[in-house]
Coordinates of C-alpha atoms in Angstrom, one line a residue:
X1 CA 27.5 12.7 -1.0
X2 CA 25.9 15.6 0.8
X3 CA 22.5 17.3 0.5
X4 CA 20.0 19.4 2.4
X5 CA 16.3 18.5 2.5
X6 CA 13.1 19.6 4.1
X7 CA 9.7 17.9 4.6
X8 CA 8.4 20.9 6.5
X9 CA 9.7 24.5 7.0
X10 CA 13.0 23.2 8.5
X11 CA 15.9 22.1 6.4
X12 CA 18.1 19.2 7.5
X13 CA 21.6 18.5 6.3
X14 CA 22.4 14.9 5.4
X15 CA 25.9 13.6 4.6
X16 CA 26.8 10.0 3.4
X17 CA 30.4 8.8 3.1
X18 CA 31.7 5.6 1.5
X19 CA 35.2 4.4 1.5
X20 CA 36.9 1.1 0.7
X21 CA 36.1 -0.3 4.1
X22 CA 33.4 1.9 5.7
X23 CA 29.9 3.6 5.3
X24 CA 28.7 6.4 7.5
X25 CA 25.7 8.7 7.5
X26 CA 25.3 12.0 9.4
X27 CA 22.3 14.2 10.0
X28 CA 22.9 17.8 11.0
X29 CA 26.4 16.7 12.2
X30 CA 25.3 13.7 14.3
X31 CA 27.0 10.7 12.9
X32 CA 25.7 7.1 12.7
X33 CA 27.8 4.1 13.7
X34 CA 30.5 3.4 11.0
X35 CA 29.6 0.2 9.2
X36 CA 32.3 -1.9 7.6
X37 CA 31.7 -3.1 4.1
X38 CA 32.7 -6.1 2.1
X39 CA 34.7 -5.4 -1.1
X40 CA 36.3 -2.2 -2.2
X41 CA 34.0 -0.7 -4.8
X42 CA 30.3 0.1 -5.4
X43 CA 28.7 -2.0 -8.1
X44 CA 26.6 0.8 -9.7
X45 CA 26.0 2.0 -13.2
X46 CA 23.8 4.5 -15.1
X47 CA 22.5 7.9 -14.0
X48 CA 22.3 9.5 -10.6
X49 CA 18.7 9.8 -9.6
X50 CA 17.5 12.2 -6.9
X51 CA 14.1 12.1 -5.1
X52 CA 12.8 8.9 -6.8
X53 CA 13.2 6.4 -9.6
X54 CA 11.5 6.1 -13.0
X55 CA 8.6 3.6 -13.1
X56 CA 10.5 1.5 -15.6
X57 CA 13.7 1.4 -13.5
X58 CA 14.4 -1.9 -11.6
X59 CA 16.6 -1.4 -8.6
X60 CA 18.8 -4.4 -8.0
X61 CA 20.0 -4.0 -4.5
X62 CA 17.6 -1.7 -2.6
X63 CA 14.3 -3.4 -3.0
X64 CA 11.1 -2.2 -4.6
X65 CA 10.9 1.6 -4.6
X66 CA 7.3 2.7 -4.9
X67 CA 7.2 6.3 -3.9
X68 CA 9.3 9.4 -4.5
X69 CA 10.6 11.8 -1.9
X70 CA 7.9 14.2 -0.7
X71 CA 10.3 17.0 0.2
X72 CA 12.6 19.8 -1.0
X73 CA 16.3 19.2 -1.9
X74 CA 19.0 21.8 -2.2
X75 CA 22.9 22.1 -2.0
X76 CA 23.5 18.6 -3.4
X77 CA 27.2 17.6 -3.5
X78 CA 28.5 14.4 -5.0
X79 CA 32.2 13.5 -4.6
X80 CA 32.9 17.2 -4.0
X81 CA 31.1 18.4 -7.1
X82 CA 28.0 20.7 -6.8
X83 CA 25.0 19.2 -8.6
X84 CA 23.1 21.9 -10.5
X85 CA 19.5 20.7 -10.1
X86 CA 18.1 23.2 -12.6
X87 CA 20.3 21.6 -15.3
X88 CA 19.3 18.0 -14.8
X89 CA 19.3 15.8 -17.9
X90 CA 15.6 15.0 -17.2
X91 CA 13.0 15.5 -14.5
X92 CA 9.5 14.3 -13.8
X93 CA 6.8 15.9 -11.6
X94 CA 9.5 17.9 -9.8
X95 CA 8.5 21.5 -8.8
X96 CA 10.0 24.4 -7.0
X97 CA 10.3 24.7 -3.2
X98 CA 8.3 27.4 -1.4
X99 CA 10.2 30.0 0.5
X100 CA 7.7 29.9 3.4
X101 CA 5.7 26.7 3.8
X102 CA 3.2 25.3 6.2
X103 CA 1.6 21.8 6.6
X104 CA -0.7 20.8 3.8
X105 CA -0.4 19.9 0.1
X106 CA -0.7 22.5 -2.6
X107 CA -2.9 22.2 -5.6
X108 CA -1.9 24.6 -8.4
X109 CA -5.3 24.8 -10.0
X110 CA -4.5 22.5 -13.0
X111 CA -4.2 19.0 -11.5
X112 CA -5.7 16.4 -9.2
X113 CA -4.7 13.5 -6.9
X114 CA -6.1 10.0 -7.5
X115 CA -6.3 7.2 -4.9
X116 CA -7.6 3.6 -4.9
X117 CA -6.6 2.7 -8.5
X118 CA -8.7 -0.5 -8.2
X119 CA -11.8 1.5 -7.4
X120 CA -13.7 2.5 -4.2
X121 CA -17.2 1.4 -3.3
X122 CA -19.1 4.0 -1.3
X123 CA -22.0 1.7 -0.5
X124 CA -24.6 2.7 2.1
X125 CA -22.5 4.6 4.6
X126 CA -19.3 6.7 4.2
X127 CA -17.8 9.8 5.8
X128 CA -15.1 12.1 4.4
X129 CA -13.2 14.7 6.4
X130 CA -10.5 17.2 5.3
X131 CA -9.1 20.6 5.9
X132 CA -8.8 23.1 3.0
X133 CA -7.7 26.6 2.3
X134 CA -8.4 28.6 -0.9
X135 CA -9.4 32.0 -2.2
X136 CA -10.9 30.5 -5.5
X137 CA -14.8 30.4 -5.1
X138 CA -15.2 27.3 -7.3
X139 CA -13.4 24.0 -7.5
X140 CA -13.5 20.3 -7.1
X141 CA -12.8 18.9 -3.7
X142 CA -13.5 15.2 -4.1
X143 CA -15.4 12.9 -6.4
X144 CA -16.2 9.1 -6.4
X145 CA -18.3 7.9 -9.2
X146 CA -19.5 4.9 -11.3
X147 CA -20.1 4.2 -14.9
X148 CA -23.8 4.7 -14.3
X149 CA -25.2 7.4 -12.0
X150 CA -24.2 6.3 -8.5
X151 CA -21.7 8.8 -7.0
X152 CA -20.7 11.3 -4.3
X153 CA -19.1 14.7 -4.8
X154 CA -17.7 17.5 -2.7
X155 CA -17.1 20.9 -4.4
X156 CA -16.8 24.6 -3.9
X157 CA -19.6 26.6 -5.7
X158 CA -19.7 30.4 -5.3
X159 CA -17.7 30.2 -2.1
X160 CA -19.8 27.6 -0.4
X161 CA -19.2 23.8 0.2
X162 CA -21.6 21.5 -1.7
X163 CA -22.1 17.8 -0.9
X164 CA -23.9 15.8 -3.6
X165 CA -25.0 12.1 -3.4
X166 CA -26.8 9.9 -5.9
X167 CA -27.8 6.4 -4.8
X168 CA -29.2 5.7 -8.2
X169 CA -32.6 7.3 -7.9
X170 CA -31.6 11.0 -8.2
X171 CA -29.2 13.5 -6.8
X172 CA -29.6 15.0 -3.3
X173 CA -27.6 18.0 -2.0
X174 CA -26.4 19.5 1.2
X175 CA -24.9 23.0 1.0
X176 CA -23.1 25.1 3.6
X177 CA -25.1 28.2 4.5
X178 CA -22.5 30.6 5.9
X179 CA -23.0 34.3 5.4
X180 CA -19.3 34.4 4.7
X181 CA -17.4 32.8 1.9
X182 CA -15.6 29.6 2.7
X183 CA -12.9 30.7 0.3
X184 CA -11.2 33.5 2.2
X185 CA -7.7 32.0 2.5
X186 CA -8.3 30.6 6.0
X187 CA -8.2 26.9 6.9
X188 CA -11.6 25.3 6.9
X189 CA -12.6 21.9 8.3
X190 CA -15.4 19.9 6.7
X191 CA -17.0 16.5 7.5
X192 CA -19.4 15.0 4.9
X193 CA -21.4 12.0 6.0
X194 CA -23.7 9.7 3.9
X195 CA -25.8 7.3 5.9
X196 CA -28.1 5.3 3.7
X197 CA -30.6 7.8 2.3
X198 CA -29.6 10.8 4.4
X199 CA -26.6 13.0 4.4
X200 CA -25.0 15.8 6.5
X201 CA -22.3 18.4 5.8
X202 CA -20.4 20.1 8.7
X203 CA -18.1 23.0 8.0
X204 CA -16.3 24.6 10.9
X205 CA -18.8 23.0 13.3
X206 CA -22.0 24.2 11.5
X207 CA -24.1 21.3 10.2
X208 CA -26.7 21.1 7.5
X209 CA -28.6 17.9 6.5
X210 CA -30.7 16.6 3.6
X211 CA -33.0 13.6 3.2
X212 CA -33.4 11.5 0.0
X213 CA -37.1 11.4 -1.0
X214 CA -36.4 7.9 -2.3
X215 CA -36.0 6.2 1.0
X216 CA -35.7 2.8 -0.5
X217 CA -32.5 3.9 -2.4
X218 CA -29.7 3.6 0.1
X219 CA -26.5 2.6 -1.6
X220 CA -24.1 4.3 -4.0
X221 CA -22.4 1.5 -5.9
X222 CA -19.3 3.2 -7.1
X223 CA -16.3 1.4 -8.7
X224 CA -14.0 4.3 -9.8
X225 CA -10.9 5.7 -8.0
X226 CA -11.2 8.6 -5.5
X227 CA -10.3 11.8 -7.3
X228 CA -9.3 14.8 -5.2
X229 CA -8.9 18.5 -6.3
X230 CA -10.0 17.6 -9.9
X231 CA -10.1 14.7 -12.3
X232 CA -8.8 13.7 -15.8
X233 CA -10.6 15.0 -18.9
X234 CA -11.7 11.5 -19.9
X235 CA -13.3 10.7 -16.5
X236 CA -17.0 11.3 -15.8
X237 CA -18.1 12.5 -12.4
X238 CA -21.9 12.2 -11.8
X239 CA -22.1 14.3 -8.6
X240 CA -19.9 17.3 -9.5
X241 CA -21.4 20.3 -11.3
X242 CA -18.0 21.8 -12.1
X243 CA -14.8 20.7 -13.8
X244 CA -12.9 23.6 -12.3
X245 CA -9.7 22.2 -10.5
X246 CA -9.2 23.2 -6.9
X247 CA -6.5 25.8 -6.3
X248 CA -5.2 26.0 -2.7
X249 CA -4.1 23.6 0.0
X250 CA -5.6 20.5 1.6
X251 CA -4.5 18.4 4.6
X252 CA -5.8 15.7 6.9
X253 CA -7.9 13.9 4.2
X254 CA -9.6 10.8 5.6
X255 CA -12.3 8.4 4.4
X256 CA -14.3 6.5 7.0
X257 CA -16.3 3.3 6.3
X258 CA -17.5 1.3 9.2
X259 CA -14.5 0.6 11.5
X260 CA -12.0 1.2 8.6
X261 CA -10.3 4.6 8.3
X262 CA -8.3 5.4 5.2
X263 CA -5.8 8.3 5.7
X264 CA -5.0 9.5 2.2
X265 CA -1.5 10.7 1.9
X266 CA -1.0 12.9 -1.2
X267 CA 2.5 11.7 -1.8
X268 CA 1.2 8.1 -2.0
X269 CA -1.5 8.9 -4.6
X270 CA -1.1 6.7 -7.8
X271 CA -1.3 10.0 -9.8
X272 CA -0.9 13.6 -8.6
X273 CA -0.1 15.9 -11.5
X274 CA 0.4 19.5 -10.5
X275 CA 0.0 18.7 -6.8
X276 CA 2.8 19.3 -4.4
X277 CA 2.5 16.9 -1.4
X278 CA 3.4 18.0 2.1
X279 CA 4.2 21.6 1.1
X280 CA 1.7 24.5 1.2
X281 CA 2.9 28.0 0.6
X282 CA 1.8 30.7 3.0
X283 CA 0.4 32.8 0.1
X284 CA -1.5 29.9 -1.6
X285 CA -4.5 31.3 -3.4

């Protein structure tokens, strides 16, 4: 079997050979050690899967497969036969590769990524940092909510970044105050911090702050997953003013709580419809 794949802007050629007595893998022409096998045939059956496995499929000999391949594939050959990927019997959440890509994950403007299926509790203190690039003036960046009113939300509104927090006594807001739009297609870096009843928002090094007039209200007791770039139609977000999905690219998403840092990898999200992990087109809008 032979194929070419890319997890960045560079494609790599991978070749795997199996014979009656030997297995060998090569990457860009550099061969591994040849491993001798027991038996003369492969005990396999069913379809050939590329890039991942269906959630209902149980792999017998390769362990538990929990994630799909966050990369591009092309020029797949199997036993000398060219595999026509566009004519696959079925496909799931497989998109097209971008001709020119850079680091980041692409949001098409109609989806979202979801993390922490069991729920995330914001509590009294939390920080969120991420890089984003967009030309759309409005869109959801991140939301963590509860079934009541406690929540935090990050969004783009009229080209500015808005950070909303509700500890249960009412919403407070910090908004970027740049004379320029934050949605000009350039990479922007933001850090949003909630510390008890105060919050701060820093975008490209410029910080704004806000204080909660209800100083006794210090904790946002959230229990829902972390939604990034949007959220499902049946989910309520108490600190987002818009349902407009984000269109553009994100990278370096981190959530800090105390001494714990969660680096959220978009390819590891438990749901990411219409999100293309680890591939951001140069012309992303």
